[in-house]
Coordinates of C-alpha atoms in Angstrom, one line a residue:
Chain A
M1 CA -0.1 0.1 0.1
S2 CA 3.0 2.5 -0.2
E3 CA 2.5 3.1 -4.0
T4 CA 2.8 6.6 -4.8
I5 CA 2.1 8.5 -8.1
G6 CA 4.4 11.6 -8.0
N7 CA 4.1 13.1 -4.7
K8 CA 0.6 11.4 -4.2
N9 CA 0.5 8.5 -1.6
L10 CA -2.2 6.0 -2.6
A11 CA -2.4 5.0 1.1
S12 CA -3.0 8.3 2.3
T13 CA -5.8 8.8 4.9
S14 CA -7.7 11.1 2.8
L15 CA -7.9 8.6 -0.3
R16 CA -8.7 5.7 1.8
L17 CA -11.6 7.3 3.2
K18 CA -12.8 8.3 -0.2
V19 CA -12.2 4.8 -1.6
G20 CA -14.0 3.7 1.5
L21 CA -17.2 5.3 0.9
A22 CA -17.2 3.9 -2.7
E23 CA -16.4 0.4 -1.3
M24 CA -19.8 1.1 0.8
L25 CA -21.6 1.6 -2.3
K26 CA -20.5 -1.6 -4.3
G27 CA -23.3 -3.9 -5.3
G28 CA -26.0 -1.0 -5.3
V29 CA -27.9 1.2 -7.4
I30 CA -27.0 5.0 -7.7
M31 CA -30.4 7.0 -9.1
D32 CA -30.4 10.3 -10.8
V33 CA -33.0 12.5 -9.0
M34 CA -34.6 15.9 -10.0
N35 CA -36.6 16.5 -7.1
V36 CA -37.3 15.6 -3.4
E37 CA -40.2 13.3 -4.5
Q38 CA -38.0 11.2 -6.9
A39 CA -35.1 11.2 -4.3
R40 CA -37.8 9.3 -1.5
I41 CA -38.6 7.2 -4.2
A42 CA -35.0 6.0 -4.9
E43 CA -34.4 5.7 -1.2
E44 CA -37.6 3.7 -0.7
A45 CA -36.8 1.3 -3.7
G46 CA -33.4 0.5 -1.9
A47 CA -31.1 3.2 -3.8
T48 CA -27.7 3.1 -2.2
S49 CA -27.2 6.8 -3.2
V50 CA -28.7 9.4 -5.4
M51 CA -27.4 12.1 -7.7
A52 CA -29.0 15.2 -7.4
L53 CA -29.4 17.1 -10.9
E54 CA -32.0 19.5 -12.6
R55 CA -32.1 17.4 -15.9
V56 CA -31.4 13.8 -16.3
P57 CA -29.2 13.1 -19.4
A58 CA -32.1 12.3 -21.5
M59 CA -33.4 15.8 -21.3
I60 CA -30.3 17.6 -21.6
R61 CA -29.9 15.5 -24.8
A62 CA -33.2 16.5 -26.1
E63 CA -33.5 20.0 -24.9
G64 CA -29.8 21.2 -25.2
G65 CA -28.8 24.1 -23.9
V66 CA -25.6 24.6 -21.4
A67 CA -25.8 22.2 -18.9
R68 CA -24.4 23.1 -15.3
M69 CA -24.1 22.0 -11.6
A70 CA -27.6 21.8 -10.0
K71 CA -28.7 24.4 -8.2
P72 CA -27.5 24.7 -4.5
S73 CA -31.2 24.8 -3.1
L74 CA -32.1 21.8 -4.9
I75 CA -29.3 19.7 -3.8
K76 CA -29.9 21.3 -0.1
Q77 CA -33.5 20.0 -0.3
I78 CA -32.2 16.4 -1.5
I79 CA -29.7 16.3 1.4
Q80 CA -32.3 17.0 3.8
A81 CA -34.9 14.5 2.5
V82 CA -33.2 11.2 2.4
S83 CA -30.4 9.5 4.8
I84 CA -28.4 7.8 2.1
P85 CA -25.4 9.6 0.6
V86 CA -26.0 12.3 -2.0
M87 CA -24.0 12.9 -5.2
A88 CA -23.9 15.7 -7.5
K89 CA -22.4 16.4 -11.2
A90 CA -19.8 19.2 -11.7
R91 CA -18.8 20.1 -15.2
I92 CA -15.3 18.6 -16.6
G93 CA -12.4 21.0 -15.1
H94 CA -15.0 23.4 -13.1
F95 CA -13.1 23.0 -9.9
A96 CA -15.3 26.1 -8.5
E97 CA -18.4 24.3 -9.1
A98 CA -16.8 21.0 -7.4
Q99 CA -15.9 23.9 -4.2
I100 CA -19.2 24.6 -4.1
L101 CA -20.6 21.3 -3.9
Q102 CA -18.0 20.2 -1.4
E103 CA -19.1 23.1 0.8
L104 CA -22.9 22.2 0.6
G105 CA -21.7 18.6 2.0
V106 CA -22.5 16.5 -1.1
D107 CA -20.7 12.9 -0.2
F108 CA -19.6 12.2 -3.7
I109 CA -19.0 14.4 -6.6
D110 CA -19.3 13.2 -10.3
E111 CA -16.8 15.2 -12.8
S112 CA -19.2 14.3 -15.4
E113 CA -19.2 14.4 -19.4
V114 CA -23.0 14.6 -19.1
L115 CA -22.8 18.2 -18.3
T116 CA -21.3 20.8 -20.8
P117 CA -17.3 20.7 -20.1
A118 CA -15.6 23.9 -18.8
D119 CA -12.2 23.1 -19.5
E120 CA -10.9 21.6 -23.1
A121 CA -7.7 20.6 -21.6
H122 CA -7.8 20.0 -17.8
H123 CA -9.9 17.9 -15.5
I124 CA -10.3 18.8 -12.0
D125 CA -7.4 18.3 -9.7
K126 CA -9.2 15.8 -7.4
H127 CA -6.5 15.5 -4.7
A128 CA -7.2 19.2 -3.8
F129 CA -10.8 18.1 -2.3
T130 CA -11.9 16.1 0.8
T131 CA -14.9 15.0 -1.0
P132 CA -14.5 11.7 -3.2
F133 CA -15.0 12.1 -6.8
V134 CA -16.2 9.7 -9.6
C135 CA -15.1 10.2 -13.3
G136 CA -16.2 8.2 -16.3
A137 CA -13.9 6.3 -18.7
R138 CA -14.0 4.5 -21.9
N139 CA -10.5 2.7 -21.5
L140 CA -8.1 2.0 -19.2
G141 CA -5.8 4.9 -20.0
E142 CA -8.7 7.3 -19.2
A143 CA -9.5 5.8 -16.2
L144 CA -5.9 5.8 -14.9
R145 CA -5.6 9.3 -16.1
R146 CA -8.5 10.2 -13.7
I147 CA -7.4 8.0 -10.8
A148 CA -3.9 9.8 -11.4
E149 CA -5.9 13.1 -10.5
G150 CA -7.4 11.6 -7.6
A151 CA -10.9 10.0 -8.6
A152 CA -11.6 7.6 -6.0
M153 CA -14.3 5.7 -8.2
I154 CA -14.5 5.0 -12.1
R155 CA -17.6 4.4 -13.8
T156 CA -18.0 3.6 -17.6
K157 CA -19.1 6.6 -19.6
G158 CA -21.2 4.7 -21.9
E159 CA -23.7 7.2 -23.7
A160 CA -25.9 8.9 -21.2
G161 CA -29.4 9.3 -21.6
T162 CA -30.0 6.9 -24.4
G163 CA -31.3 3.9 -22.5
D164 CA -29.1 2.0 -24.9
V165 CA -26.6 -0.2 -23.0
V166 CA -24.3 -0.8 -25.9
H167 CA -21.5 2.0 -25.5
A168 CA -21.7 0.9 -21.4
V169 CA -20.8 -2.6 -22.8
R170 CA -18.2 -1.5 -24.9
H171 CA -16.3 0.4 -22.3
M172 CA -16.7 -2.1 -19.4
R173 CA -15.3 -4.5 -21.9
Q174 CA -12.4 -2.3 -23.2
I175 CA -11.4 -1.7 -19.7
V176 CA -11.4 -5.4 -18.6
K177 CA -9.6 -6.5 -21.5
E178 CA -6.8 -4.1 -21.1
M179 CA -6.1 -4.9 -17.6
K180 CA -6.4 -8.8 -18.4
A181 CA -3.4 -8.0 -20.9
L182 CA -1.3 -5.8 -18.5
T183 CA -1.2 -8.8 -16.2
V184 CA 0.6 -11.1 -18.5
L185 CA 3.3 -8.2 -19.5
S186 CA 6.8 -8.7 -17.9
E187 CA 8.2 -5.9 -15.8
Q188 CA 10.2 -4.5 -18.7
E189 CA 7.3 -4.1 -21.2
L190 CA 5.2 -2.3 -18.7
Y191 CA 7.0 1.2 -19.6
A192 CA 5.8 0.8 -23.1
A193 CA 2.3 -0.1 -21.9
A194 CA 2.3 3.1 -19.8
K195 CA 3.3 5.1 -22.8
D196 CA 0.6 3.4 -25.0
H197 CA -2.1 3.8 -22.4
Q198 CA -1.1 7.5 -21.9
A199 CA -1.2 6.8 -18.1
P200 CA 1.4 7.1 -15.2
Y201 CA 3.7 4.0 -14.9
E202 CA 3.1 3.4 -11.3
L203 CA -0.8 2.6 -11.9
I204 CA -0.2 0.7 -14.9
R205 CA 2.1 -1.3 -12.8
M206 CA -0.6 -1.6 -10.0
V207 CA -3.1 -2.9 -12.3
A208 CA -0.5 -5.3 -13.9
Q209 CA 0.1 -6.9 -10.3
A210 CA -3.5 -6.7 -8.9
G211 CA -5.5 -7.2 -12.5
K212 CA -7.9 -4.6 -11.5
L213 CA -8.1 -1.1 -10.9
P214 CA -6.9 0.4 -7.7
V215 CA -10.4 2.0 -7.0
P216 CA -13.9 0.5 -7.3
N217 CA -15.1 0.2 -11.0
F218 CA -18.6 0.9 -11.5
S219 CA -20.9 1.0 -14.7
A220 CA -23.1 4.0 -16.3
G221 CA -24.5 5.2 -19.4
G222 CA -27.7 3.8 -20.8
I223 CA -28.5 1.1 -18.4
A224 CA -32.5 1.0 -18.2
T225 CA -33.6 -2.4 -17.2
P226 CA -32.8 -5.0 -14.6
A227 CA -31.4 -7.2 -17.2
D228 CA -29.0 -4.2 -18.4
A229 CA -27.8 -4.1 -14.7
A230 CA -27.6 -7.9 -14.6
L231 CA -25.5 -7.7 -17.7
M232 CA -22.9 -4.9 -16.6
M233 CA -22.4 -6.5 -13.2
Q234 CA -21.8 -10.0 -15.0
L235 CA -19.3 -8.0 -17.3
G236 CA -17.4 -7.1 -13.9
A237 CA -19.1 -3.8 -12.8
E238 CA -19.1 -3.4 -9.1
A239 CA -22.2 -1.3 -8.8
I240 CA -24.7 0.4 -11.1
F241 CA -25.6 4.1 -11.9
V242 CA -29.3 4.4 -13.4
G243 CA -29.7 7.9 -15.0
S244 CA -32.9 8.5 -17.1
G245 CA -33.9 4.8 -16.9
I246 CA -36.1 4.9 -13.8
F247 CA -37.9 8.3 -14.1
M248 CA -38.2 9.0 -17.8
K249 CA -41.2 8.0 -20.2
E250 CA -40.5 9.7 -23.4
R251 CA -37.5 11.3 -24.7
A252 CA -37.9 14.6 -22.9
T253 CA -40.7 13.5 -20.4
P254 CA -40.2 12.2 -16.9
L255 CA -42.9 10.2 -15.5
D256 CA -45.4 12.4 -13.3
V257 CA -44.7 10.7 -10.0
K258 CA -46.3 13.7 -8.0
N259 CA -49.9 13.3 -9.8
N260 CA -50.2 10.5 -11.6
P261 CA -50.4 7.1 -9.4
K262 CA -49.9 5.2 -12.4
E263 CA -46.8 6.6 -13.4
R264 CA -45.4 7.0 -10.0
E265 CA -45.8 2.9 -9.8
E266 CA -44.0 2.6 -12.8
A267 CA -41.3 4.4 -11.5
V268 CA -41.1 2.6 -8.3
S269 CA -41.3 -1.0 -10.1
R270 CA -38.5 0.1 -12.1
A271 CA -36.4 1.3 -9.4
K272 CA -37.0 -1.8 -7.2
A273 CA -36.5 -4.2 -9.8
I274 CA -33.1 -2.7 -10.9
V275 CA -32.1 -2.8 -7.1
I276 CA -32.9 -6.8 -6.8
A277 CA -31.1 -7.3 -10.2
T278 CA -28.0 -5.7 -9.1
T279 CA -27.8 -7.8 -6.0
H280 CA -28.6 -11.0 -7.8
F281 CA -27.0 -10.5 -10.9
N282 CA -26.1 -13.9 -11.3
D283 CA -29.2 -15.4 -10.7
P284 CA -31.6 -15.7 -14.0
K285 CA -34.5 -17.4 -12.0
I286 CA -34.6 -14.0 -9.6
L287 CA -33.8 -11.6 -12.8
A288 CA -36.9 -13.5 -14.6
E289 CA -39.1 -12.9 -11.7
V290 CA -37.9 -8.9 -11.3
S291 CA -38.1 -8.2 -15.1
E292 CA -41.8 -9.1 -15.0
Q293 CA -42.7 -6.8 -12.2
V294 CA -41.4 -4.0 -14.3
T295 CA -44.6 -2.2 -15.8
G296 CA -42.9 0.1 -18.6
T297 CA -39.2 1.2 -19.7
M298 CA -38.0 4.6 -20.9
K299 CA -38.5 4.8 -24.7
G300 CA -34.9 5.3 -25.5
L301 CA -32.8 6.3 -28.3
A302 CA -30.3 3.9 -30.3
A303 CA -26.9 5.1 -29.6
A304 CA -25.9 4.1 -33.3
A305 CA -28.4 6.8 -34.6
I306 CA -26.7 9.5 -32.9
E307 CA -24.2 11.8 -34.7
E308 CA -20.7 11.7 -33.6
S309 CA -20.6 15.5 -32.7
Q310 CA -23.7 14.7 -30.4
L311 CA -21.9 12.0 -28.6
L312 CA -21.4 13.0 -24.7
Q313 CA -18.7 10.2 -24.2
T314 CA -16.2 12.0 -26.2
R315 CA -16.2 15.0 -23.9
G316 CA -12.8 14.4 -21.7
W317 CA -9.7 12.7 -22.8
Chain B
M1 CA -7.2 -30.5 3.3
T2 CA -8.1 -31.8 6.4
E3 CA -7.4 -28.3 8.1
Q4 CA -9.8 -26.7 5.4
R5 CA -12.6 -29.2 6.7
T6 CA -12.2 -27.7 10.2
L7 CA -12.2 -24.1 9.6
P8 CA -15.7 -22.6 10.6
R9 CA -17.7 -21.3 7.6
I10 CA -19.0 -17.7 8.2
G11 CA -21.5 -16.1 6.0
V12 CA -21.1 -12.5 4.9
L13 CA -24.6 -10.6 4.0
A14 CA -23.9 -9.6 0.3
I15 CA -26.6 -7.8 -0.5
Q16 CA -24.5 -4.5 -0.9
G17 CA -21.5 -2.8 0.8
D18 CA -18.1 -3.9 1.0
Y19 CA -19.0 -7.9 1.7
A20 CA -15.9 -8.7 -0.6
A21 CA -13.8 -6.8 1.9
H22 CA -15.0 -9.1 4.7
A23 CA -14.5 -12.1 3.1
D24 CA -11.0 -11.3 2.4
A25 CA -10.6 -10.5 6.4
L26 CA -12.2 -13.7 7.5
A27 CA -10.1 -15.9 4.8
E28 CA -7.1 -14.3 6.5
S29 CA -8.4 -15.1 10.1
G30 CA -8.9 -18.6 10.1
A31 CA -12.4 -18.8 8.5
T32 CA -14.2 -19.9 5.2
P33 CA -16.2 -16.9 3.9
V34 CA -19.6 -17.6 2.1
E35 CA -21.6 -14.8 0.6
V36 CA -25.5 -14.8 1.5
R37 CA -27.9 -13.2 -0.9
K38 CA -31.0 -15.6 -0.2
P39 CA -32.5 -17.0 3.3
E40 CA -31.6 -20.5 2.1
E41 CA -27.9 -19.7 1.8
L42 CA -27.8 -19.4 5.7
E43 CA -28.1 -23.0 6.2
G44 CA -25.0 -24.7 7.7
L45 CA -23.2 -21.5 8.5
D46 CA -21.5 -21.3 11.8
G47 CA -22.0 -17.6 12.1
L48 CA -22.6 -14.4 10.0
I49 CA -20.9 -10.8 9.1
L50 CA -23.4 -7.9 8.4
P51 CA -21.2 -5.7 6.5
G52 CA -20.8 -1.8 5.9
G53 CA -23.0 -0.3 3.1
E54 CA -26.1 1.7 3.4
S55 CA -28.3 0.1 6.0
T56 CA -31.8 1.3 4.4
T57 CA -30.7 -0.3 1.3
M58 CA -30.2 -3.6 3.3
L59 CA -33.2 -3.4 5.1
K60 CA -35.5 -2.4 1.9
F61 CA -34.1 -5.5 0.6
L62 CA -34.6 -7.7 3.5
E63 CA -38.1 -6.8 3.7
K64 CA -39.0 -7.0 0.0
R65 CA -37.5 -10.6 -0.5
H66 CA -39.1 -12.1 2.6
F67 CA -35.7 -12.6 4.2
F68 CA -36.0 -10.3 7.4
D69 CA -37.3 -13.0 9.7
A70 CA -35.0 -16.0 8.4
L71 CA -32.0 -13.3 9.1
L72 CA -33.3 -12.5 12.7
Q73 CA -33.7 -16.3 13.3
F74 CA -30.4 -17.1 12.3
C75 CA -28.7 -14.2 14.0
A76 CA -30.7 -15.0 17.1
Q77 CA -29.0 -18.5 17.4
H78 CA -25.6 -17.9 15.8
P79 CA -22.5 -15.7 16.3
V80 CA -23.1 -12.5 14.4
F81 CA -20.8 -9.4 13.9
G82 CA -22.2 -6.3 12.4
T83 CA -19.7 -3.3 11.1
C84 CA -21.4 0.2 10.7
A85 CA -24.6 -0.6 8.7
G86 CA -24.3 -4.1 9.9
A87 CA -24.4 -2.5 13.5
I88 CA -27.5 -0.3 12.7
L89 CA -29.3 -3.5 11.5
L90 CA -28.4 -5.3 14.9
A91 CA -29.3 -2.6 17.4
R92 CA -32.3 -2.6 19.6
E93 CA -33.2 1.0 18.6
V94 CA -32.3 3.0 15.4
R95 CA -32.3 7.0 15.5
N96 CA -31.9 9.7 12.8
P97 CA -34.2 8.5 11.4
S98 CA -35.9 5.9 13.4
Q99 CA -36.0 2.6 11.3
R100 CA -36.8 -1.0 11.7
S101 CA -33.8 -3.5 12.9
L102 CA -33.0 -6.7 14.1
G103 CA -33.3 -5.9 18.0
L104 CA -30.5 -8.0 19.2
L105 CA -28.0 -6.1 20.5
D106 CA -29.1 -4.0 23.3
A107 CA -27.8 -0.7 22.1
V108 CA -29.4 2.8 20.9
V109 CA -27.7 3.5 17.6
E110 CA -27.9 7.0 15.8
R111 CA -27.3 7.0 12.1
N112 CA -24.7 9.5 10.3
A113 CA -24.2 11.0 13.7
Y114 CA -20.7 12.2 13.1
G115 CA -21.7 14.1 9.9
R116 CA -21.4 13.8 6.1
Q117 CA -18.8 12.3 3.9
I118 CA -16.3 15.2 4.6
D119 CA -16.4 14.3 8.3
S120 CA -15.3 10.5 7.7
S121 CA -12.2 9.8 9.6
I122 CA -9.3 7.5 10.5
L123 CA -8.6 7.4 14.1
T124 CA -6.2 5.2 16.5
A125 CA -7.7 4.4 19.7
E126 CA -7.3 2.3 22.9
T127 CA -9.0 -1.1 22.9
S128 CA -9.2 -3.8 25.2
L129 CA -8.2 -6.4 22.5
P130 CA -4.4 -7.5 23.5
G131 CA -1.9 -5.8 21.2
G132 CA -2.3 -2.3 21.7
P133 CA -4.0 0.7 20.0
L134 CA -6.3 0.0 16.9
E135 CA -6.8 1.7 13.9
M136 CA -10.6 2.6 13.1
V137 CA -11.8 3.5 9.7
F138 CA -14.9 5.6 10.1
I139 CA -17.3 6.4 7.2
R140 CA -20.5 8.5 7.5
A141 CA -20.2 6.3 10.8
P142 CA -23.2 5.6 13.2
R143 CA -23.2 6.6 17.0
I144 CA -23.7 4.0 19.8
A145 CA -25.6 6.4 22.0
A146 CA -26.5 3.8 24.6
T147 CA -25.9 0.2 25.7
G148 CA -27.5 -2.1 28.1
N149 CA -25.9 -3.6 30.9
T150 CA -25.0 -6.9 29.3
V151 CA -23.0 -5.1 26.6
E152 CA -19.2 -5.2 27.1
V153 CA -17.5 -2.0 25.3
L154 CA -14.2 -3.1 23.9
A155 CA -13.2 0.4 22.6
R156 CA -14.5 3.9 22.5
R157 CA -14.2 7.2 20.5
D158 CA -14.4 10.6 22.7
G159 CA -16.3 8.6 25.3
D160 CA -18.8 6.8 23.0
P161 CA -18.7 3.1 22.4
V162 CA -17.5 2.2 19.1
F163 CA -16.8 -1.5 19.3
V164 CA -18.9 -4.0 21.7
R165 CA -19.7 -7.3 22.5
Q166 CA -22.8 -8.8 24.0
G167 CA -22.4 -12.8 24.4
K168 CA -22.0 -13.9 20.9
I169 CA -23.1 -10.6 19.1
M170 CA -20.2 -8.0 18.1
A171 CA -20.5 -4.9 16.5
A172 CA -18.1 -2.0 15.3
T173 CA -19.4 1.6 14.3
F174 CA -16.2 1.6 12.3
H175 CA -14.6 -0.9 9.3
P176 CA -11.9 -3.2 10.4
E177 CA -12.3 -4.8 7.1
L178 CA -10.8 -1.6 5.7
S179 CA -7.6 -1.8 7.8
T180 CA -4.8 -4.6 7.7
D181 CA -4.9 -5.2 11.4
R182 CA -6.7 -8.6 11.6
R183 CA -7.2 -8.4 15.3
V184 CA -11.0 -7.6 15.3
H185 CA -12.0 -10.4 12.7
R186 CA -10.0 -13.0 14.8
A187 CA -11.8 -11.9 18.0
F188 CA -14.9 -12.7 16.1
V189 CA -13.8 -15.9 14.8
D190 CA -12.4 -16.7 18.5
T191 CA -15.7 -16.0 19.9
L192 CA -17.6 -18.1 17.4
L193 CA -15.1 -21.0 17.9
A194 CA -15.7 -20.6 22.0
T195 CA -19.6 -20.4 21.5
T196 CA -20.0 -23.3 18.9
G197 CA -17.5 -25.7 20.7
K198 CA -15.7 -26.2 17.4

């Protein structure tokens, strides 16, 4: 545990506490919520954490505009409403938004490609914060660059707001494949591997020895059904983020959980089923049973139909 | 092979949380860990660990999957060790907010009593376990606000009990599974061996 990257000690108290909270979230589901009502539904359904935001990715995609950190008043209301950890998103590179989120008492900050990036070259120096960060990645090099900057949790980027799991699968398979490949290299080959992955040698060496990331590896981006959650867990994800999959109906229209009992029941059934599927990801009998209980699924958008320039996952490097 | 057969088999409730870290700690402490996700998986186990994680998530899951009563029955009869969320599940009374629990440990536990994640900390404090002070990793930790007469306090933080034993039940509000010191898990395995006569 005496590994260091430059002057950053991976066994430092601060990083152990950050990774410690990520450990507590393993095997669970983190749900995007846009108001107190949704946060309560998520907690009641068994979410391990909620991500407070003003618009879920499906709405950001449909409505356009600049997507920023959520309003502090909304984040505070949600922190007040639930006893589980609350996460919130900051724009890539926007360390001032992150400072505000830390000040508000958010338990985890997602430096997220779903919001409009604030810096085209630099991600946030996450070592400078007490609050832990999660960051998205499409491949091992990207994951390790974020860890070098201080991320305490990695998630696949997938393609957020689509309800199409194909890119989350691609990114998880890529990360797992690249980790496996490192484990069979000799010591002297690791230097070139570090160059190829554009990642710090010390982290490449840790992955080569352990066969896994030094922080928990979760999955996000297009997960919409209990079967999607089980798929990602079987592919090696240690927990699941569900963004638009719980509370969205059409592309830009959320289920009306406040006034429409039937739509509320649909959201509840989706949330509960995904939680159970994530725990029992390896039990097809239970997966069949909970899949049957879901009364509807977001309409979604095939990721292959999205133009390259409209992809969220290419934000960040 | 003969040695393996005599190791106690200890379940780790694997609904969610850091159950894998507990399984590793048990394997290093003279026990065979078994992940438990369904009531029938409790069968034949010598004891159980309720890991860290989110206590509401575990509780909702137990209730939805008709697992609560089976777990209560098992924990009332076997050695059981709860850390953080697990300690909350074992308590007689839970506050902030009030929630259902197994009620086996004569203690009142207050959730998130030391603050949010920014208030999480790693401390080293005295313990009555032999071997000197113990490292304690507190993450959004609960506080044991009161304990009954039969509860033995094994360590404290600023006067509050953080590590307790009541017969064959043990509970910690910190995470020994996230430290490298295995004295806490060994103490549980020893308690288990003493009570089961293995």
